Coordinates of C-alpha atoms and ligand atoms in Angstrom, one line a residue:
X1 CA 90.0 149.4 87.2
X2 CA 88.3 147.7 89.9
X3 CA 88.5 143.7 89.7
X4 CA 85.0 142.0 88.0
X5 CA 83.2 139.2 90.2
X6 CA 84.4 136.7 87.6
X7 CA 87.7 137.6 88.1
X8 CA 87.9 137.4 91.8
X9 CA 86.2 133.7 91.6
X10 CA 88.9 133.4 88.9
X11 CA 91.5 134.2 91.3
X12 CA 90.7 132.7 94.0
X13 CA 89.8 129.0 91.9
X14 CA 92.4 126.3 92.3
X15 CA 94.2 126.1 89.0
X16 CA 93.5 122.0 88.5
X17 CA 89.7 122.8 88.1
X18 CA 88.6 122.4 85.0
X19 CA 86.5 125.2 82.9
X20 CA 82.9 124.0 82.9
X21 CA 80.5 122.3 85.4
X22 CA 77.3 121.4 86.0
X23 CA 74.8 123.6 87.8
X24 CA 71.4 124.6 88.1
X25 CA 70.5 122.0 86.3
X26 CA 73.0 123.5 83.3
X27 CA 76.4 122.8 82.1
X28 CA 78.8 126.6 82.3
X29 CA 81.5 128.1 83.5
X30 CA 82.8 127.8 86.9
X31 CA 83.0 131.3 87.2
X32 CA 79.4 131.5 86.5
X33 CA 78.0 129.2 89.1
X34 CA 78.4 131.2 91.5
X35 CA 76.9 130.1 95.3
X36 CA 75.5 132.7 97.5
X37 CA 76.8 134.1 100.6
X38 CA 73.9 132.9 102.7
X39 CA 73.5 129.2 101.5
X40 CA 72.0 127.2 103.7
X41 CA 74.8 124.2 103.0
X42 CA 77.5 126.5 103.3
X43 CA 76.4 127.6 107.1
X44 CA 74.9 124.2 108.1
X45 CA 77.4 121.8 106.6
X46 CA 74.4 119.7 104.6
X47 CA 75.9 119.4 101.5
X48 CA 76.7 116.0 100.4
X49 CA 79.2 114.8 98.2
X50 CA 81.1 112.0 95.8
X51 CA 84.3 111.5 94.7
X52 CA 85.4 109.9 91.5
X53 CA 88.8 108.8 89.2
X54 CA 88.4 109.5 85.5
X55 CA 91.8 107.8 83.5
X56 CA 93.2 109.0 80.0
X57 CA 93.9 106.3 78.9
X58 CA 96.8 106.0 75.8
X59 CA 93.9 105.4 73.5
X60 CA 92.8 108.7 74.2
X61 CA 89.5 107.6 75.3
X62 CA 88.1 108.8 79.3
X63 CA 88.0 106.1 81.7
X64 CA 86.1 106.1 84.6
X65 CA 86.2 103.9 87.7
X66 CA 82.7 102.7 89.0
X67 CA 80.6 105.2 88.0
X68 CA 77.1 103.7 88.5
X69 CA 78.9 102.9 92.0
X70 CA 79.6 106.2 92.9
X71 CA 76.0 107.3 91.4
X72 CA 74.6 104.4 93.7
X73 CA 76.1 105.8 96.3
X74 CA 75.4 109.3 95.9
X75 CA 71.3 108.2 95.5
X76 CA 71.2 106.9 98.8
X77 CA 72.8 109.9 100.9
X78 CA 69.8 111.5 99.2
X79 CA 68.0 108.9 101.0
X80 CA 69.3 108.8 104.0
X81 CA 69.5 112.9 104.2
X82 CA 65.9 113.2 103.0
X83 CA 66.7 115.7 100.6
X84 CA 64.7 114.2 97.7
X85 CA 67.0 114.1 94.7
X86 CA 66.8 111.7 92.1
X87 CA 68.5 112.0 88.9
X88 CA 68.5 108.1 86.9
X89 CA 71.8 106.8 86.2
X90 CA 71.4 107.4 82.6
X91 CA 71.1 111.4 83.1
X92 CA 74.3 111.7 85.3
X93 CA 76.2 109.4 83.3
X94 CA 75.0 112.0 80.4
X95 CA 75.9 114.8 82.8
X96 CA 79.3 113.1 83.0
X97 CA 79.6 112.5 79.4
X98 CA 78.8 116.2 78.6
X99 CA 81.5 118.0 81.1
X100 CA 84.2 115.4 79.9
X101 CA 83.6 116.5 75.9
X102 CA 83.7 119.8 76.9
X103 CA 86.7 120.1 79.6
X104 CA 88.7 117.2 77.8
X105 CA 90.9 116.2 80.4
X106 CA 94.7 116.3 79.4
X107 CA 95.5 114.0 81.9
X108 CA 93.7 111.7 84.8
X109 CA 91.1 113.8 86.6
X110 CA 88.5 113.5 89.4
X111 CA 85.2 114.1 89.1
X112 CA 83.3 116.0 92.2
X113 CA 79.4 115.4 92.4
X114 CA 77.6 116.7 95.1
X115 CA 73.8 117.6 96.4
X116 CA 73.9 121.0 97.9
X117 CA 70.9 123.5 98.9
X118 CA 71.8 127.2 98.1
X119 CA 68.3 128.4 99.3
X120 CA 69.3 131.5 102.2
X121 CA 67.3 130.0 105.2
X122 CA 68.1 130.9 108.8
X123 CA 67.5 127.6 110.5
X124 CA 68.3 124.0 110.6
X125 CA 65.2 122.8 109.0
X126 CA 65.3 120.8 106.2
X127 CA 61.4 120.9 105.3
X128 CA 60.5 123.1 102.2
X129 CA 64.3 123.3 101.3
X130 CA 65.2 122.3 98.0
X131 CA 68.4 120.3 97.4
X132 CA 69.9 119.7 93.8
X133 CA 73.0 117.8 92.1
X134 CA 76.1 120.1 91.0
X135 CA 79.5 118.6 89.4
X136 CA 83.1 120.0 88.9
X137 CA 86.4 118.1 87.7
X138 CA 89.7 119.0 88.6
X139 CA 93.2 117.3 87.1
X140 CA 94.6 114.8 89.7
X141 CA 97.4 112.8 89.7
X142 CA 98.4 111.7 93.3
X143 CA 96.7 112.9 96.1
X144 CA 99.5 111.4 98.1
X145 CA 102.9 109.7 97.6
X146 CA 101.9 106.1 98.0
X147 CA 105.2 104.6 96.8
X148 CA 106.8 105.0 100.6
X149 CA 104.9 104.4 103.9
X150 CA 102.5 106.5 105.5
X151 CA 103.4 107.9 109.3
X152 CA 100.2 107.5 111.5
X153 CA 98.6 108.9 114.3
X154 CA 96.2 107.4 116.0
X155 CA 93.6 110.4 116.5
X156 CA 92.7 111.8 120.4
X157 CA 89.0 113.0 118.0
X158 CA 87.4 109.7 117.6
X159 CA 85.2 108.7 114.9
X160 CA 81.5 110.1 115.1
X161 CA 78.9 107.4 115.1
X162 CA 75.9 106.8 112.1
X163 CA 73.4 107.5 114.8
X164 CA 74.5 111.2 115.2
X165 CA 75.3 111.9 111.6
X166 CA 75.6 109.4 108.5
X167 CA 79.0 107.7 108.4
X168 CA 77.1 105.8 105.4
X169 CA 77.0 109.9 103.2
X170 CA 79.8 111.8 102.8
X171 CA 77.9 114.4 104.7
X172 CA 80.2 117.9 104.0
X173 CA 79.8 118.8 107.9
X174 CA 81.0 115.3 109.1
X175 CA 84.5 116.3 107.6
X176 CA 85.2 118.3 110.4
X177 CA 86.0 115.4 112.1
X178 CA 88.4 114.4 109.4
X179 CA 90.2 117.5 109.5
X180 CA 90.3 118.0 113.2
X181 CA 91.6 114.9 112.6
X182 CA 94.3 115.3 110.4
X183 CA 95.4 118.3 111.9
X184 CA 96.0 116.8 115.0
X185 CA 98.5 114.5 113.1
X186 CA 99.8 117.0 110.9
X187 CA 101.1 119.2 113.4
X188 CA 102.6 116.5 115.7
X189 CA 104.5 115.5 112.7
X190 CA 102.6 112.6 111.1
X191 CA 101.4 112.2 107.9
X192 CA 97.9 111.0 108.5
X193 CA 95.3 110.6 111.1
X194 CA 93.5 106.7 112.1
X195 CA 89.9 107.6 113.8
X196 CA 88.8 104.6 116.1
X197 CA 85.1 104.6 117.1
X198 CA 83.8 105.5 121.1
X199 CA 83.9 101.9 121.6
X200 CA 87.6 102.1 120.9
X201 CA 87.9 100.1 117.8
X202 CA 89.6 101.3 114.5
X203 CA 86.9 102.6 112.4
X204 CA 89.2 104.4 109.5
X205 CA 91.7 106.7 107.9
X206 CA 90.6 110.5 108.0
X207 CA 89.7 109.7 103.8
X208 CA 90.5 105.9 103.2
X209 CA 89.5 103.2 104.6
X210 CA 91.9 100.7 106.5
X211 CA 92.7 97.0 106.2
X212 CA 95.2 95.3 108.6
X213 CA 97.5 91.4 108.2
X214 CA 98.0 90.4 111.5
X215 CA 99.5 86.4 112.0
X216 CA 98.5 86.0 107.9
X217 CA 94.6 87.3 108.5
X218 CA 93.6 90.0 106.3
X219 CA 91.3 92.2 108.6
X220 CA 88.8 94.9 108.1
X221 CA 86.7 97.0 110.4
X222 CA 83.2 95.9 109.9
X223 CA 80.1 98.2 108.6
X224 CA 79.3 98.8 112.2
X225 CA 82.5 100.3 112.8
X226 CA 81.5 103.8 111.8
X227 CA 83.8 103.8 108.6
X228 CA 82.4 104.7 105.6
X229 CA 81.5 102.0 103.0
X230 CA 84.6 102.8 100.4
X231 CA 84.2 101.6 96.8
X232 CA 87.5 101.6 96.8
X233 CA 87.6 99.2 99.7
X234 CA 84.9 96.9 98.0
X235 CA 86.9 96.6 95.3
X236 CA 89.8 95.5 97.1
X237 CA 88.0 92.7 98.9
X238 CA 86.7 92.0 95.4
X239 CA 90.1 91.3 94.0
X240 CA 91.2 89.4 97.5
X241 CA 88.2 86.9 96.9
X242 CA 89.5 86.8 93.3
X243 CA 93.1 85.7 94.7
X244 CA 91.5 83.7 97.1
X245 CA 92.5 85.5 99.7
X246 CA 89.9 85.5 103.0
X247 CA 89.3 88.9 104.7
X248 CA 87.7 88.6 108.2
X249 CA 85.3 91.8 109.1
X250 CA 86.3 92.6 112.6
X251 CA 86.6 94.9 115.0
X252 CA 90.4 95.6 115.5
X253 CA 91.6 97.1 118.7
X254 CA 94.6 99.4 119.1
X255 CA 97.4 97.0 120.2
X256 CA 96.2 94.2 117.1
X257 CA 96.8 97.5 115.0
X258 CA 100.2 98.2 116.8
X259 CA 101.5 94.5 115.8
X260 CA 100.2 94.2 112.4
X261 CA 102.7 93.0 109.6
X262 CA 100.7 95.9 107.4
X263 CA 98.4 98.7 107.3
X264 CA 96.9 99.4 103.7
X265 CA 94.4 102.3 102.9
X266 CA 92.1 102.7 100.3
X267 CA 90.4 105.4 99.0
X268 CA 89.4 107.1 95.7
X269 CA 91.7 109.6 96.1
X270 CA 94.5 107.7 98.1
X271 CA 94.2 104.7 95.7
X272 CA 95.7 102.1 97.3
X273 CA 98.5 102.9 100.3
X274 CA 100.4 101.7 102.9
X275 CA 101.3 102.8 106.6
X276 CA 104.9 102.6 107.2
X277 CA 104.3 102.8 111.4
X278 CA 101.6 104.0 113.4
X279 CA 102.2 106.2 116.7
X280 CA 105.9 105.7 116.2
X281 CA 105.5 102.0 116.1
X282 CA 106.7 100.1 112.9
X283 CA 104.7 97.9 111.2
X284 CA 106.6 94.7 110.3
X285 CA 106.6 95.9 106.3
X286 CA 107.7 99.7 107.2
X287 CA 109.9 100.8 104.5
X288 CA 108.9 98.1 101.9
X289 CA 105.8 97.0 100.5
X290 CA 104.3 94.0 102.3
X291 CA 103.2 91.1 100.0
X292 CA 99.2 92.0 100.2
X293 CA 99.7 95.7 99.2
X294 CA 102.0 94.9 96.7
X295 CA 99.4 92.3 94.8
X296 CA 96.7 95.0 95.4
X297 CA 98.6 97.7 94.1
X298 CA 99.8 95.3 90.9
X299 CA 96.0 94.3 90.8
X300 CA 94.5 97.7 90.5
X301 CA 97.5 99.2 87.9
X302 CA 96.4 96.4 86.0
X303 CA 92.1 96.7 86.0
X304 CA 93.2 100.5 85.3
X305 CA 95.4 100.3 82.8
X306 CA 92.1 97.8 81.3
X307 CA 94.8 94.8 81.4
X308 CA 92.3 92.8 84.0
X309 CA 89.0 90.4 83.5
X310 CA 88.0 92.8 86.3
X311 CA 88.3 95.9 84.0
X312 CA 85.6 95.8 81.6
X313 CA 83.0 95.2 84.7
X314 CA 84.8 98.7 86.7
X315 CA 85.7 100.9 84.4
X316 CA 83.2 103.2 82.1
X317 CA 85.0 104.3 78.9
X318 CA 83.6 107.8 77.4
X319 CA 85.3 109.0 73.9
X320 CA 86.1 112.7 73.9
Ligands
PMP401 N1 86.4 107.1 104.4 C1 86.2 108.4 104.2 C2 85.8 109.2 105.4 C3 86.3 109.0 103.0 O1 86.1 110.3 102.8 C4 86.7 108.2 101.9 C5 86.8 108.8 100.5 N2 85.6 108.8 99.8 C6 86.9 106.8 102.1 C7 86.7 106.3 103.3 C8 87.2 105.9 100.9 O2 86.1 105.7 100.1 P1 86.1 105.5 98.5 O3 87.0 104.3 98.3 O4 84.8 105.3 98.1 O5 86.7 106.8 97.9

């Protein structure tokens, strides 16, 4: 017997993704969502997107890190696209709230939100088009090993600027870049790709954002830089001004990079990292943790883990 559509979206669906998601303004099956052939964000690269961490926590109870952030977020690439979506904080966090009571997550998860158009128009015009929010969750653990040092390359595809296409959205055609990127690395034999910006300063990781200490100065590329805004990231110089610990907002050139003492990431899905050597040149802390990532990481175990006065203001807990 010939296989069903169901089954072949069944097949081909990474196993991690949870049964049920929101769509069309519904919540059902993955299966049943299913996107057409001719969507306009699938051949124009307009769809944009969030990322989030949801925690099981031992209690059993969901928690989840910065929602209204992420929601924040997600608003204003709506904004800044012009697509015209507004959903209040109280309906996604519903939205949320449903999809976790009916996937209930064995383990920690991450939640994928995203404004998409599925209307079949030939045509990069955006007028008449009508954008809307979809969300799946998928199990995730580690996205990458962050217990030993990340091998860099510093990317020959440079970082595309906010005046051609928002480095501000997590615009689903800018990750090209990213992956171009990141293959580059890859296939010399690196683990990761940095992207600096066309006036040759470090804007970010292909998906994390990048801090520097260089002579005891924490560093960090500056808005302008072309890297996107990472919650992640403001929550690290959160709990850096909460150790008393200045961060100067800079732009950082590629031999300040090459003579750092450390290079930490940050990202949802990278949590908190740290390069090991960059372009075949070792940091100072290569094999070991430096001091900083090692407080940050400590830090964040702990506001996860809801053992931190910064946990009750970060973390959203949902019972099953
Ligand atoms: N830069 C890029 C290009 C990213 O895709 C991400 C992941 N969202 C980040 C930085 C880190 O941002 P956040 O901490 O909000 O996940």
């Amino acid at each position: 017997m010939s296989e069903t559509i169901q089954q072949r979206i069944l097949r081909k669906k990474n196993p991690s993704i949870l049964p049920h998601v929101y769509y069309d303004k519904e919540i059902m099956k993955y299966e049943e969502a299913g996107l057409g052939v001719a969507a306009n964000s699938l051949h124009y690269g307009t769809l944009v997107f969030g990322g989030i961490r949801g925690y099981a926590l031992a209690s059993g109870a969901i928690a989840v890190f910065r929602l209204e952030d992420h929601y924040k977020r997600l608003m204003n690439a709506s904004k800044i696209m012009a697509y015209g979506v507004t959903y209040t904080y109280e309906e996604f966090h519903k939205i949320i709230h449903d999809l976790i009571k009916i996937n209930n997550p064995q383990g920690n998860f991450y939640i994928r939100p995203f404004l998409f158009c599925d209307e079949a128009q030939v045509g990069p015009k955006l007028r008449n088009l009508t954008f809307d929010l979809a969300v799946y969750m998928m199990l995730m653990d580690n996205y990458a090993d962050t217990s030993k040092g990340i091998t860099f390359l510093t990317s020959s595809y440079t970082k595309y600027a906010d005046v051609s296409i928002s480095t501000k959205a997590k615009v689903a055609g800018g990750y090209v870049n990213s992956m171009m990127a990141t293959h580059q690395a890859n296939i010399a034999g690196f683990d990761e790709a940095l992207l600096f910006n066309n006036a040759g300063m470090l804007a970010e990781a292909s998906v994390a954002n990048t801090l520097i200490v260089h002579r005891g100065s924490v560093m960090t590329p500056p808005i302008g830089s072309g890297a996107l805004e990472g919650i992640t990231l403001r929550s690290v110089l959160e709990i850096l001004a909460y150790n008393n610990i200045p961060v100067i907002q800079c732009d950082i050139d590629r031999s300040t990079l090459y003579t750092a003492d450390e290079l930490i990431i940050t990202g949802t899905a990278m949590q908190i990292g740290h390069g090991s050597e960059v372009d075949g040149r070792k940091f100072t802390y290569s094999s070991e943790h430096g001091p900083i990532v090692q407080l940050l990481k400590a830090e964040m175990d702990a506001i996860l883990t809801m053992n931190h006065p910064l946990s009750h203001k970060w973390m959203v807990i949902f019972e099953r």
